[in-house]
Amino acid sequence: MFSFREELDINCNDIYYKLRCVLFPCPQLGYQHKIVRENPDFWGPLLVVILFSLVSVYGQFRVVSWIITIWILGSLVIFVLARVLGGEVSYSQCLGVIGYSLLPLIVTATVLPVLYGLHYLCLIVQGLGIFWAAYSASSLLISDELQSKKPLLIYPVFLLYVYFFSLYTGA
């Protein structure tokens, strides 16, 4: 008889490794970042998106379903753009990368309440968090065949994370 995790094909060690790959996107750290793209799963990104929704829910309960909808539709837009640009990427890979790359926004959202009175420092931290998420997603999503068209895909990914963070801030 299979356990619940085996039945749903949930590998906690794999999810933990992918979370570390997203949090530390620099290739010098020795993580195999391609595993996030080449071995997509659904449960890890869903967990990250729900966690971001819970962080955002403070006073704004209606954004939970909206964040999940934007994750699914935003990943579809990024998937279509990547395919049009000539990339060999599947929709599940885009869902996984976009979902996992919300993790830097969760880290940023947990740091912001500590910096409550410092308006300009909050803006800098918000910008860095969005750049961190966009860099992480683009470095995981863009393969060798898209290196020459990298800015054409990074910009929509960046705008998607700006929108995600605007749902958190309410601005």
Short mmCIF file of N, CA and C in Angstrom, two decimals:
data_model
loop_
_atom_site.label_atom_id
_atom_site.label_comp_id
_atom_site.label_asym_id
_atom_site.label_seq_id
_atom_site.Cartn_x
_atom_site.Cartn_y
_atom_site.Cartn_z
N MET A 1 0.84 -1.17 0.00
CA MET A 1 0.00 0.00 0.00
C MET A 1 0.89 1.25 0.00
N PHE A 2 0.57 2.20 -0.87
CA PHE A 2 1.35 3.42 -1.01
C PHE A 2 0.95 4.44 0.05
N SER A 3 1.93 5.24 0.45
CA SER A 3 1.62 6.33 1.36
C SER A 3 1.01 7.48 0.57
N PHE A 4 0.51 8.45 1.28
CA PHE A 4 -0.14 9.59 0.66
C PHE A 4 0.83 10.37 -0.23
N ARG A 5 2.07 10.57 0.25
CA ARG A 5 3.07 11.30 -0.54
C ARG A 5 3.46 10.52 -1.79
N GLU A 6 3.58 9.21 -1.68
CA GLU A 6 3.92 8.41 -2.86
C GLU A 6 2.78 8.40 -3.86
N GLU A 7 1.57 8.39 -3.36
CA GLU A 7 0.40 8.37 -4.25
C GLU A 7 0.30 9.66 -5.06
N LEU A 8 0.62 10.79 -4.42
CA LEU A 8 0.56 12.08 -5.11
C LEU A 8 1.88 12.47 -5.76
N ASP A 9 2.88 11.61 -5.65
CA ASP A 9 4.20 11.83 -6.24
C ASP A 9 4.84 13.11 -5.68
N ILE A 10 4.86 13.20 -4.34
CA ILE A 10 5.47 14.33 -3.65
C ILE A 10 6.81 13.88 -3.09
N ASN A 11 7.88 14.50 -3.56
CA ASN A 11 9.22 14.19 -3.09
C ASN A 11 9.74 15.41 -2.33
N CYS A 12 9.73 15.33 -1.01
CA CYS A 12 10.11 16.48 -0.17
C CYS A 12 11.57 16.88 -0.35
N ASN A 13 12.46 15.91 -0.52
CA ASN A 13 13.88 16.22 -0.73
C ASN A 13 14.08 16.96 -2.04
N ASP A 14 13.38 16.55 -3.06
CA ASP A 14 13.46 17.21 -4.36
C ASP A 14 12.92 18.65 -4.28
N ILE A 15 11.81 18.83 -3.58
CA ILE A 15 11.23 20.17 -3.42
C ILE A 15 12.20 21.06 -2.64
N TYR A 16 12.81 20.52 -1.58
CA TYR A 16 13.76 21.29 -0.79
C TYR A 16 14.97 21.70 -1.63
N TYR A 17 15.48 20.80 -2.45
CA TYR A 17 16.62 21.12 -3.32
C TYR A 17 16.25 22.21 -4.32
N LYS A 18 15.06 22.14 -4.88
CA LYS A 18 14.63 23.15 -5.85
C LYS A 18 14.42 24.50 -5.17
N LEU A 19 13.95 24.50 -3.95
CA LEU A 19 13.81 25.76 -3.21
C LEU A 19 15.18 26.41 -2.99
N ARG A 20 16.18 25.61 -2.68
CA ARG A 20 17.53 26.16 -2.51
C ARG A 20 18.08 26.67 -3.83
N CYS A 21 17.77 25.99 -4.93
CA CYS A 21 18.22 26.46 -6.24
C CYS A 21 17.62 27.83 -6.57
N VAL A 22 16.39 28.05 -6.17
CA VAL A 22 15.73 29.33 -6.44
C VAL A 22 16.26 30.42 -5.52
N LEU A 23 16.49 30.09 -4.26
CA LEU A 23 16.99 31.09 -3.32
C LEU A 23 18.42 31.51 -3.62
N PHE A 24 19.20 30.61 -4.17
CA PHE A 24 20.60 30.89 -4.50
C PHE A 24 20.81 30.66 -6.00
N PRO A 25 20.39 31.62 -6.85
CA PRO A 25 20.43 31.39 -8.30
C PRO A 25 21.81 31.52 -8.94
N CYS A 26 22.82 31.95 -8.19
CA CYS A 26 24.15 32.11 -8.78
C CYS A 26 24.76 30.74 -9.07
N PRO A 27 25.28 30.56 -10.28
CA PRO A 27 25.82 29.25 -10.66
C PRO A 27 27.09 28.87 -9.90
N GLN A 28 27.76 29.82 -9.26
CA GLN A 28 29.00 29.53 -8.56
C GLN A 28 28.78 28.72 -7.28
N LEU A 29 27.55 28.63 -6.81
CA LEU A 29 27.29 27.94 -5.54
C LEU A 29 27.21 26.42 -5.69
N GLY A 30 27.23 25.92 -6.91
CA GLY A 30 27.31 24.49 -7.13
C GLY A 30 25.99 23.75 -7.25
N TYR A 31 24.88 24.46 -7.25
CA TYR A 31 23.58 23.79 -7.42
C TYR A 31 23.34 23.50 -8.89
N GLN A 32 22.68 22.40 -9.16
CA GLN A 32 22.30 22.07 -10.52
C GLN A 32 20.95 22.72 -10.81
N HIS A 33 20.99 23.94 -11.32
CA HIS A 33 19.78 24.71 -11.52
C HIS A 33 18.88 24.14 -12.61
N LYS A 34 19.45 23.39 -13.51
CA LYS A 34 18.65 22.83 -14.60
C LYS A 34 17.63 21.81 -14.11
N ILE A 35 17.84 21.28 -12.91
CA ILE A 35 16.91 20.28 -12.39
C ILE A 35 15.52 20.88 -12.16
N VAL A 36 15.47 22.18 -11.84
CA VAL A 36 14.18 22.83 -11.63
C VAL A 36 13.40 22.87 -12.94
N ARG A 37 14.11 23.12 -14.02
CA ARG A 37 13.46 23.20 -15.33
C ARG A 37 13.24 21.83 -15.95
N GLU A 38 14.21 20.94 -15.81
CA GLU A 38 14.13 19.65 -16.48
C GLU A 38 13.27 18.62 -15.75
N ASN A 39 13.06 18.80 -14.47
CA ASN A 39 12.27 17.85 -13.69
C ASN A 39 11.15 18.61 -12.99
N PRO A 40 10.16 19.10 -13.75
CA PRO A 40 9.13 19.93 -13.13
C PRO A 40 8.18 19.11 -12.25
N ASP A 41 7.73 19.73 -11.20
CA ASP A 41 6.70 19.12 -10.36
C ASP A 41 5.62 20.18 -10.13
N PHE A 42 4.52 19.76 -9.55
CA PHE A 42 3.40 20.67 -9.33
C PHE A 42 3.28 21.07 -7.88
N TRP A 43 3.61 20.17 -6.96
CA TRP A 43 3.32 20.40 -5.55
C TRP A 43 4.23 21.43 -4.91
N GLY A 44 5.49 21.47 -5.29
CA GLY A 44 6.41 22.47 -4.75
C GLY A 44 6.02 23.88 -5.12
N PRO A 45 5.82 24.16 -6.43
CA PRO A 45 5.39 25.51 -6.80
C PRO A 45 4.03 25.89 -6.21
N LEU A 46 3.12 24.92 -6.13
CA LEU A 46 1.82 25.21 -5.53
C LEU A 46 1.99 25.59 -4.06
N LEU A 47 2.87 24.90 -3.37
CA LEU A 47 3.15 25.23 -1.97
C LEU A 47 3.71 26.65 -1.84
N VAL A 48 4.63 27.02 -2.72
CA VAL A 48 5.22 28.36 -2.68
C VAL A 48 4.16 29.42 -3.00
N VAL A 49 3.32 29.17 -3.99
CA VAL A 49 2.28 30.13 -4.36
C VAL A 49 1.28 30.28 -3.22
N ILE A 50 0.90 29.19 -2.58
CA ILE A 50 -0.04 29.28 -1.45
C ILE A 50 0.63 29.99 -0.28
N LEU A 51 1.91 29.75 -0.07
CA LEU A 51 2.63 30.46 0.99
C LEU A 51 2.67 31.96 0.71
N PHE A 52 2.93 32.33 -0.54
CA PHE A 52 2.90 33.75 -0.91
C PHE A 52 1.50 34.32 -0.73
N SER A 53 0.49 33.54 -1.04
CA SER A 53 -0.89 33.99 -0.84
C SER A 53 -1.19 34.21 0.63
N LEU A 54 -0.69 33.33 1.48
CA LEU A 54 -0.91 33.49 2.92
C LEU A 54 -0.17 34.71 3.47
N VAL A 55 1.02 34.98 2.95
CA VAL A 55 1.74 36.18 3.37
C VAL A 55 0.98 37.42 2.90
N SER A 56 0.37 37.35 1.73
CA SER A 56 -0.35 38.49 1.16
C SER A 56 -1.74 38.66 1.74
N VAL A 57 -2.25 37.65 2.41
CA VAL A 57 -3.64 37.66 2.85
C VAL A 57 -3.89 38.66 3.99
N TYR A 58 -2.86 39.15 4.62
CA TYR A 58 -3.01 40.08 5.73
C TYR A 58 -3.86 41.28 5.31
N GLY A 59 -5.13 41.22 5.67
CA GLY A 59 -6.05 42.31 5.35
C GLY A 59 -6.61 42.28 3.94
N GLN A 60 -6.22 41.32 3.13
CA GLN A 60 -6.65 41.28 1.73
C GLN A 60 -6.99 39.85 1.34
N PHE A 61 -8.01 39.27 1.91
CA PHE A 61 -8.32 37.86 1.68
C PHE A 61 -8.66 37.55 0.22
N ARG A 62 -9.17 38.53 -0.50
CA ARG A 62 -9.60 38.27 -1.88
C ARG A 62 -8.44 38.01 -2.84
N VAL A 63 -7.21 38.29 -2.42
CA VAL A 63 -6.08 38.10 -3.34
C VAL A 63 -5.61 36.65 -3.44
N VAL A 64 -6.04 35.77 -2.56
CA VAL A 64 -5.55 34.40 -2.59
C VAL A 64 -5.91 33.72 -3.91
N SER A 65 -7.17 33.74 -4.28
CA SER A 65 -7.57 33.12 -5.54
C SER A 65 -6.99 33.88 -6.73
N TRP A 66 -6.84 35.18 -6.58
CA TRP A 66 -6.29 35.98 -7.67
C TRP A 66 -4.81 35.66 -7.89
N ILE A 67 -4.06 35.44 -6.84
CA ILE A 67 -2.64 35.10 -6.97
C ILE A 67 -2.48 33.75 -7.67
N ILE A 68 -3.31 32.78 -7.31
CA ILE A 68 -3.24 31.47 -7.97
C ILE A 68 -3.62 31.59 -9.45
N THR A 69 -4.64 32.40 -9.73
CA THR A 69 -5.05 32.62 -11.13
C THR A 69 -3.95 33.30 -11.92
N ILE A 70 -3.32 34.32 -11.36
CA ILE A 70 -2.24 35.03 -12.04
C ILE A 70 -1.04 34.11 -12.24
N TRP A 71 -0.78 33.23 -11.27
CA TRP A 71 0.31 32.27 -11.44
C TRP A 71 0.05 31.36 -12.64
N ILE A 72 -1.16 30.85 -12.75
CA ILE A 72 -1.48 29.93 -13.84
C ILE A 72 -1.50 30.65 -15.18
N LEU A 73 -2.17 31.80 -15.25
CA LEU A 73 -2.25 32.54 -16.52
C LEU A 73 -0.94 33.23 -16.88
N GLY A 74 -0.23 33.76 -15.88
CA GLY A 74 1.07 34.38 -16.15
C GLY A 74 2.07 33.37 -16.66
N SER A 75 2.03 32.17 -16.11
CA SER A 75 2.91 31.10 -16.60
C SER A 75 2.55 30.72 -18.03
N LEU A 76 1.26 30.78 -18.35
CA LEU A 76 0.84 30.49 -19.72
C LEU A 76 1.38 31.54 -20.69
N VAL A 77 1.33 32.81 -20.30
CA VAL A 77 1.86 33.89 -21.15
C VAL A 77 3.37 33.72 -21.34
N ILE A 78 4.08 33.43 -20.26
CA ILE A 78 5.53 33.23 -20.37
C ILE A 78 5.84 32.00 -21.23
N PHE A 79 5.04 30.96 -21.09
CA PHE A 79 5.20 29.76 -21.91
C PHE A 79 5.04 30.09 -23.39
N VAL A 80 3.98 30.82 -23.73
CA VAL A 80 3.73 31.18 -25.13
C VAL A 80 4.87 32.04 -25.66
N LEU A 81 5.32 33.02 -24.87
CA LEU A 81 6.43 33.86 -25.31
C LEU A 81 7.71 33.05 -25.52
N ALA A 82 7.99 32.15 -24.61
CA ALA A 82 9.20 31.33 -24.75
C ALA A 82 9.13 30.45 -25.99
N ARG A 83 7.95 29.90 -26.26
CA ARG A 83 7.79 29.07 -27.46
C ARG A 83 7.90 29.89 -28.74
N VAL A 84 7.31 31.09 -28.73
CA VAL A 84 7.39 31.95 -29.91
C VAL A 84 8.83 32.37 -30.19
N LEU A 85 9.60 32.58 -29.12
CA LEU A 85 10.99 32.96 -29.28
C LEU A 85 11.89 31.79 -29.67
N GLY A 86 11.34 30.58 -29.71
CA GLY A 86 12.10 29.42 -30.16
C GLY A 86 12.61 28.53 -29.05
N GLY A 87 12.16 28.72 -27.85
CA GLY A 87 12.62 27.89 -26.73
C GLY A 87 11.88 26.58 -26.66
N GLU A 88 12.56 25.56 -26.20
CA GLU A 88 11.96 24.25 -26.00
C GLU A 88 11.57 24.12 -24.53
N VAL A 89 10.41 24.63 -24.19
CA VAL A 89 9.95 24.63 -22.81
C VAL A 89 8.50 24.17 -22.79
N SER A 90 8.13 23.45 -21.74
CA SER A 90 6.74 23.00 -21.63
C SER A 90 6.00 23.88 -20.63
N TYR A 91 4.69 23.76 -20.64
CA TYR A 91 3.88 24.57 -19.73
C TYR A 91 4.15 24.18 -18.27
N SER A 92 4.35 22.90 -18.01
CA SER A 92 4.63 22.48 -16.63
C SER A 92 5.97 23.03 -16.15
N GLN A 93 6.93 23.16 -17.06
CA GLN A 93 8.21 23.77 -16.68
C GLN A 93 8.02 25.23 -16.32
N CYS A 94 7.21 25.95 -17.08
CA CYS A 94 6.95 27.36 -16.78
C CYS A 94 6.20 27.50 -15.46
N LEU A 95 5.21 26.65 -15.23
CA LEU A 95 4.48 26.68 -13.96
C LEU A 95 5.43 26.47 -12.79
N GLY A 96 6.30 25.50 -12.93
CA GLY A 96 7.24 25.19 -11.85
C GLY A 96 8.22 26.31 -11.59
N VAL A 97 8.82 26.84 -12.63
CA VAL A 97 9.82 27.90 -12.47
C VAL A 97 9.19 29.18 -11.93
N ILE A 98 8.06 29.59 -12.50
CA ILE A 98 7.39 30.82 -12.04
C ILE A 98 6.90 30.63 -10.60
N GLY A 99 6.39 29.46 -10.28
CA GLY A 99 5.92 29.21 -8.91
C GLY A 99 7.05 29.18 -7.90
N TYR A 100 8.11 28.44 -8.19
CA TYR A 100 9.24 28.38 -7.27
C TYR A 100 9.90 29.75 -7.10
N SER A 101 9.92 30.54 -8.16
CA SER A 101 10.61 31.83 -8.10
C SER A 101 9.82 32.89 -7.35
N LEU A 102 8.66 32.56 -6.84
CA LEU A 102 7.97 33.47 -5.93
C LEU A 102 8.61 33.46 -4.54
N LEU A 103 9.47 32.50 -4.28
CA LEU A 103 10.10 32.40 -2.97
C LEU A 103 10.89 33.66 -2.57
N PRO A 104 11.65 34.29 -3.47
CA PRO A 104 12.30 35.55 -3.07
C PRO A 104 11.31 36.65 -2.67
N LEU A 105 10.14 36.64 -3.26
CA LEU A 105 9.13 37.64 -2.85
C LEU A 105 8.59 37.33 -1.46
N ILE A 106 8.53 36.06 -1.10
CA ILE A 106 8.11 35.69 0.26
C ILE A 106 9.15 36.17 1.26
N VAL A 107 10.43 35.98 0.94
CA VAL A 107 11.50 36.45 1.82
C VAL A 107 11.43 37.97 1.95
N THR A 108 11.22 38.66 0.85
CA THR A 108 11.11 40.11 0.87
C THR A 108 9.90 40.56 1.69
N ALA A 109 8.79 39.86 1.53
CA ALA A 109 7.57 40.24 2.25
C ALA A 109 7.72 40.02 3.75
N THR A 110 8.55 39.08 4.17
CA THR A 110 8.75 38.88 5.60
C THR A 110 9.74 39.88 6.19
N VAL A 111 10.59 40.46 5.35
CA VAL A 111 11.55 41.46 5.82
C VAL A 111 10.91 42.84 5.92
N LEU A 112 9.97 43.14 5.06
CA LEU A 112 9.39 44.49 5.00
C LEU A 112 8.74 44.98 6.29
N PRO A 113 8.01 44.16 7.04
CA PRO A 113 7.45 44.69 8.30
C PRO A 113 8.50 45.16 9.30
N VAL A 114 9.70 44.61 9.25
CA VAL A 114 10.78 45.03 10.13
C VAL A 114 11.24 46.45 9.77
N LEU A 115 11.12 46.80 8.50
CA LEU A 115 11.57 48.11 8.01
C LEU A 115 10.41 49.10 7.86
N TYR A 116 9.40 48.97 8.68
CA TYR A 116 8.14 49.70 8.49
C TYR A 116 8.32 51.22 8.37
N GLY A 117 9.04 51.86 9.20
CA GLY A 117 9.13 53.32 9.18
C GLY A 117 10.10 53.88 8.16
N LEU A 118 10.90 53.06 7.55
CA LEU A 118 11.94 53.52 6.64
C LEU A 118 11.46 53.36 5.19
N HIS A 119 10.81 54.40 4.68
CA HIS A 119 10.13 54.32 3.38
C HIS A 119 11.10 54.02 2.23
N TYR A 120 12.20 54.76 2.15
CA TYR A 120 13.11 54.58 1.02
C TYR A 120 13.84 53.24 1.09
N LEU A 121 14.16 52.80 2.28
CA LEU A 121 14.78 51.48 2.43
C LEU A 121 13.80 50.37 2.04
N CYS A 122 12.52 50.56 2.37
CA CYS A 122 11.49 49.60 1.95
C CYS A 122 11.39 49.51 0.43
N LEU A 123 11.45 50.66 -0.23
CA LEU A 123 11.41 50.67 -1.70
C LEU A 123 12.61 49.94 -2.30
N ILE A 124 13.77 50.14 -1.71
CA ILE A 124 14.98 49.47 -2.21
C ILE A 124 14.86 47.96 -2.00
N VAL A 125 14.38 47.54 -0.83
CA VAL A 125 14.22 46.12 -0.55
C VAL A 125 13.18 45.50 -1.47
N GLN A 126 12.09 46.21 -1.73
CA GLN A 126 11.06 45.71 -2.67
C GLN A 126 11.65 45.53 -4.06
N GLY A 127 12.39 46.52 -4.53
CA GLY A 127 13.02 46.42 -5.85
C GLY A 127 14.00 45.27 -5.93
N LEU A 128 14.81 45.11 -4.89
CA LEU A 128 15.78 44.00 -4.87
C LEU A 128 15.08 42.65 -4.86
N GLY A 129 13.99 42.55 -4.12
CA GLY A 129 13.23 41.30 -4.08
C GLY A 129 12.65 40.94 -5.44
N ILE A 130 12.12 41.94 -6.13
CA ILE A 130 11.55 41.70 -7.46
C ILE A 130 12.65 41.32 -8.45
N PHE A 131 13.79 42.02 -8.39
CA PHE A 131 14.90 41.66 -9.27
C PHE A 131 15.42 40.26 -8.96
N TRP A 132 15.48 39.91 -7.68
CA TRP A 132 15.93 38.58 -7.27
C TRP A 132 15.01 37.51 -7.84
N ALA A 133 13.70 37.71 -7.74
CA ALA A 133 12.73 36.74 -8.25
C ALA A 133 12.83 36.64 -9.78
N ALA A 134 12.92 37.79 -10.45
CA ALA A 134 13.00 37.78 -11.92
C ALA A 134 14.30 37.15 -12.40
N TYR A 135 15.39 37.45 -11.73
CA TYR A 135 16.68 36.85 -12.11
C TYR A 135 16.65 35.34 -11.90
N SER A 136 16.10 34.93 -10.78
CA SER A 136 16.02 33.50 -10.49
C SER A 136 15.18 32.78 -11.53
N ALA A 137 14.01 33.34 -11.85
CA ALA A 137 13.14 32.70 -12.84
C ALA A 137 13.77 32.69 -14.22
N SER A 138 14.37 33.80 -14.61
CA SER A 138 14.94 33.85 -15.95
C SER A 138 16.17 32.95 -16.07
N SER A 139 16.98 32.86 -15.02
CA SER A 139 18.15 31.99 -15.11
C SER A 139 17.74 30.52 -15.14
N LEU A 140 16.60 30.19 -14.54
CA LEU A 140 16.13 28.81 -14.57
C LEU A 140 15.37 28.49 -15.85
N LEU A 141 14.71 29.48 -16.42
CA LEU A 141 13.83 29.25 -17.56
C LEU A 141 14.55 29.35 -18.90
N ILE A 142 15.50 30.23 -19.00
CA ILE A 142 16.16 30.49 -20.28
C ILE A 142 17.26 29.47 -20.50
N SER A 143 17.11 28.73 -21.57
CA SER A 143 18.10 27.71 -21.90
C SER A 143 19.09 28.26 -22.92
N ASP A 144 19.95 27.41 -23.41
CA ASP A 144 21.01 27.84 -24.32
C ASP A 144 20.46 28.42 -25.62
N GLU A 145 19.34 27.87 -26.10
CA GLU A 145 18.82 28.36 -27.39
C GLU A 145 18.19 29.75 -27.28
N LEU A 146 17.89 30.21 -26.06
CA LEU A 146 17.28 31.53 -25.88
C LEU A 146 18.25 32.58 -25.36
N GLN A 147 19.54 32.28 -25.27
CA GLN A 147 20.49 33.23 -24.70
C GLN A 147 20.54 34.54 -25.48
N SER A 148 20.40 34.49 -26.78
CA SER A 148 20.46 35.72 -27.57
C SER A 148 19.17 36.54 -27.44
N LYS A 149 18.09 35.92 -27.02
CA LYS A 149 16.80 36.61 -26.88
C LYS A 149 16.40 36.77 -25.41
N LYS A 150 17.38 36.70 -24.54
CA LYS A 150 17.14 36.73 -23.10
C LYS A 150 16.35 37.97 -22.65
N PRO A 151 16.71 39.18 -23.09
CA PRO A 151 15.94 40.36 -22.63
C PRO A 151 14.47 40.34 -23.04
N LEU A 152 14.18 39.68 -24.15
CA LEU A 152 12.79 39.62 -24.60
C LEU A 152 11.93 38.76 -23.69
N LEU A 153 12.53 37.86 -22.96
CA LEU A 153 11.78 37.02 -22.03
C LEU A 153 11.91 37.50 -20.59
N ILE A 154 13.02 38.13 -20.25
CA ILE A 154 13.21 38.60 -18.88
C ILE A 154 12.22 39.72 -18.55
N TYR A 155 11.97 40.61 -19.48
CA TYR A 155 11.09 41.75 -19.20
C TYR A 155 9.67 41.32 -18.83
N PRO A 156 9.01 40.42 -19.57
CA PRO A 156 7.68 39.99 -19.13
C PRO A 156 7.70 39.24 -17.80
N VAL A 157 8.76 38.47 -17.54
CA VAL A 157 8.88 37.79 -16.25
C VAL A 157 9.00 38.83 -15.14
N PHE A 158 9.80 39.86 -15.36
CA PHE A 158 9.95 40.94 -14.38
C PHE A 158 8.60 41.62 -14.12
N LEU A 159 7.86 41.91 -15.18
CA LEU A 159 6.55 42.55 -15.01
C LEU A 159 5.57 41.65 -14.26
N LEU A 160 5.65 40.36 -14.48
CA LEU A 160 4.80 39.43 -13.76
C LEU A 160 5.08 39.48 -12.26
N TYR A 161 6.35 39.53 -11.89
CA TYR A 161 6.70 39.60 -10.47
C TYR A 161 6.39 40.97 -9.87
N VAL A 162 6.47 42.02 -10.66
CA VAL A 162 6.03 43.33 -10.19
C VAL A 162 4.54 43.27 -9.86
N TYR A 163 3.77 42.61 -10.71
CA TYR A 163 2.34 42.50 -10.45
C TYR A 163 2.07 41.63 -9.22
N PHE A 164 2.80 40.53 -9.09
CA PHE A 164 2.64 39.70 -7.89
C PHE A 164 2.91 40.52 -6.63
N PHE A 165 3.98 41.30 -6.66
CA PHE A 165 4.32 42.06 -5.45
C PHE A 165 3.34 43.21 -5.22
N SER A 166 2.76 43.73 -6.28
CA SER A 166 1.75 44.77 -6.09
C SER A 166 0.49 44.19 -5.43
N LEU A 167 0.24 42.90 -5.65
CA LEU A 167 -0.86 42.26 -4.94
C LEU A 167 -0.57 42.14 -3.44
N TYR A 168 0.72 41.96 -3.11
CA TYR A 168 1.09 41.90 -1.71
C TYR A 168 0.97 43.28 -1.05
N THR A 169 1.51 44.30 -1.71
CA THR A 169 1.52 45.63 -1.10
C THR A 169 0.19 46.33 -1.19
N GLY A 170 -0.64 45.93 -2.13
CA GLY A 170 -1.94 46.59 -2.30
C GLY A 170 -1.83 47.87 -3.11
N ALA A 171 -0.67 48.15 -3.66
CA ALA A 171 -0.46 49.39 -4.44
C ALA A 171 -0.77 49.17 -5.90
#
